[in-house]
């Protein structure tokens, strides 16, 4: 039986993660279900870095870079292309300020597109 830790390890290794300054964390290739931990912070994340956003690529959505917490430190996750899935749009990873005053990282995920009228 595969343990949860092994599943998490395999997910991170196979996800195509890219984080400046350390091993990848949570930039999911989004081709499979990804098991992730909820990341919550009592402080607002730093402002996004000013980076060059490449020209649009047909068949891909751009996942902008974002901050995440790793070992109590803010770590920048570089942006990257996500291959589009038929019938779905990409909702990029982003931070939300929640009613209890904390900040929660919402992982990038697929959102079903409305069928054409």
CSV table of C-alpha atoms in Angstrom, one decimal:
chain,number,residue,atom,x,y,z
A,1,UNK,CA,0.0,0.0,0.0
A,2,UNK,CA,1.3,3.4,-1.0
A,3,UNK,CA,1.5,5.8,2.0
A,4,UNK,CA,0.4,9.4,1.8
A,5,UNK,CA,4.0,10.6,2.2
A,6,UNK,CA,5.0,8.6,-0.8
A,7,UNK,CA,2.1,10.0,-2.8
A,8,UNK,CA,3.1,13.5,-1.9
A,9,UNK,CA,6.7,12.9,-2.7
A,10,UNK,CA,5.8,11.4,-6.1
A,11,UNK,CA,3.5,14.3,-6.8
A,12,UNK,CA,6.2,16.9,-6.1
A,13,UNK,CA,8.8,15.1,-8.1
A,14,UNK,CA,6.6,14.6,-11.1
A,15,UNK,CA,4.8,18.0,-11.1
A,16,UNK,CA,7.4,20.0,-13.0
A,17,UNK,CA,7.7,22.4,-10.0
A,18,UNK,CA,10.0,25.4,-10.2
A,19,UNK,CA,10.8,27.5,-7.2
A,20,UNK,CA,13.7,29.9,-7.0
A,21,UNK,CA,16.1,28.9,-4.2
A,22,UNK,CA,15.0,25.4,-3.4
A,23,UNK,CA,13.0,22.3,-4.5
A,24,UNK,CA,9.7,22.8,-6.1
A,25,UNK,CA,6.5,23.3,-4.2
A,26,UNK,CA,3.0,23.3,-5.6
A,27,UNK,CA,3.3,24.6,-9.2
A,28,UNK,CA,1.3,21.7,-10.5
A,29,UNK,CA,1.5,20.5,-14.1
A,30,UNK,CA,-2.3,20.1,-13.6
A,31,UNK,CA,-2.5,17.0,-15.7
A,32,UNK,CA,-3.5,14.9,-12.7
A,33,UNK,CA,-5.1,15.3,-9.3
A,34,UNK,CA,-2.6,16.9,-6.9
A,35,UNK,CA,-2.7,16.4,-3.2
A,36,UNK,CA,-1.6,19.6,-1.5
A,37,UNK,CA,-1.5,21.0,2.0
A,38,UNK,CA,-3.5,24.2,2.8
A,39,UNK,CA,-1.0,27.1,3.2
A,40,UNK,CA,-2.2,29.8,5.6
A,41,UNK,CA,-0.3,32.9,6.8
A,42,UNK,CA,-1.1,35.4,9.6
A,43,UNK,CA,0.7,38.0,7.5
A,44,UNK,CA,0.0,39.3,4.0
A,45,UNK,CA,2.3,37.8,1.3
A,46,UNK,CA,4.9,40.2,-0.2
A,47,UNK,CA,3.8,42.0,-3.4
A,48,UNK,CA,4.2,40.0,-6.6
A,49,UNK,CA,7.5,40.4,-8.4
A,50,UNK,CA,7.6,42.4,-11.5
A,51,UNK,CA,8.5,39.9,-14.2
A,52,UNK,CA,8.3,39.7,-18.0
A,53,UNK,CA,5.1,37.8,-19.0
A,54,UNK,CA,5.7,36.0,-22.3
A,55,UNK,CA,3.4,36.5,-25.3
A,56,UNK,CA,0.3,34.2,-25.3
A,57,UNK,CA,0.8,30.7,-26.6
A,58,UNK,CA,-2.1,28.9,-28.3
A,59,UNK,CA,-3.4,26.0,-26.3
A,60,UNK,CA,-1.8,27.2,-23.0
A,61,UNK,CA,-2.7,29.4,-20.1
A,62,UNK,CA,-0.2,31.4,-18.2
A,63,UNK,CA,0.1,30.7,-14.4
A,64,UNK,CA,1.7,33.9,-13.0
A,65,UNK,CA,4.4,33.6,-10.4
A,66,UNK,CA,3.4,33.8,-6.7
A,67,UNK,CA,4.7,33.7,-3.2
A,68,UNK,CA,4.4,30.6,-1.0
A,69,UNK,CA,5.6,29.7,2.5
A,70,UNK,CA,8.4,27.2,2.9
A,71,UNK,CA,9.8,26.5,6.4
A,72,UNK,CA,8.4,29.8,7.6
A,73,UNK,CA,10.0,31.8,4.8
A,74,UNK,CA,8.5,33.5,1.8
A,75,UNK,CA,9.6,31.7,-1.4
A,76,UNK,CA,8.8,32.9,-5.0
A,77,UNK,CA,7.4,30.3,-7.3
A,78,UNK,CA,8.1,31.2,-11.0
A,79,UNK,CA,5.3,31.4,-13.4
A,80,UNK,CA,4.8,28.9,-16.2
A,81,UNK,CA,2.6,27.6,-19.0
A,82,UNK,CA,-0.2,25.2,-18.3
A,83,UNK,CA,-1.6,23.1,-21.2
A,84,UNK,CA,-5.3,23.9,-21.6
A,85,UNK,CA,-7.8,21.0,-21.1
A,86,UNK,CA,-10.8,20.8,-23.3
A,87,UNK,CA,-13.9,22.3,-21.6
A,88,UNK,CA,-11.9,23.9,-18.8
A,89,UNK,CA,-10.3,27.2,-18.0
A,90,UNK,CA,-7.3,27.7,-15.7
A,91,UNK,CA,-7.8,29.6,-12.4
A,92,UNK,CA,-4.3,30.7,-11.4
A,93,UNK,CA,-2.9,30.3,-7.9
A,94,UNK,CA,-3.4,33.3,-5.8
A,95,UNK,CA,-3.7,34.5,-2.2
A,96,UNK,CA,-7.1,35.3,-0.6
A,97,UNK,CA,-7.6,37.4,2.6
A,98,UNK,CA,-10.2,35.3,4.6
A,99,UNK,CA,-12.7,36.7,7.2
A,100,UNK,CA,-10.7,35.4,10.2
A,101,UNK,CA,-7.9,37.8,9.2
A,102,UNK,CA,-5.5,35.2,7.8
A,103,UNK,CA,-4.3,34.8,4.2
A,104,UNK,CA,-4.9,31.5,2.3
A,105,UNK,CA,-3.1,30.3,-0.8
A,106,UNK,CA,-5.6,29.1,-3.3
A,107,UNK,CA,-3.8,26.6,-5.6
A,108,UNK,CA,-4.2,26.9,-9.4
A,109,UNK,CA,-7.1,24.7,-10.6
A,110,UNK,CA,-9.3,23.8,-13.5
A,111,UNK,CA,-12.7,25.4,-13.7
A,112,UNK,CA,-15.4,24.0,-16.0
A,113,UNK,CA,-16.3,26.4,-18.8
A,114,UNK,CA,-20.0,27.2,-19.5
A,115,UNK,CA,-21.3,25.3,-22.6
A,116,UNK,CA,-21.9,27.6,-25.6
A,117,UNK,CA,-25.5,28.9,-25.8
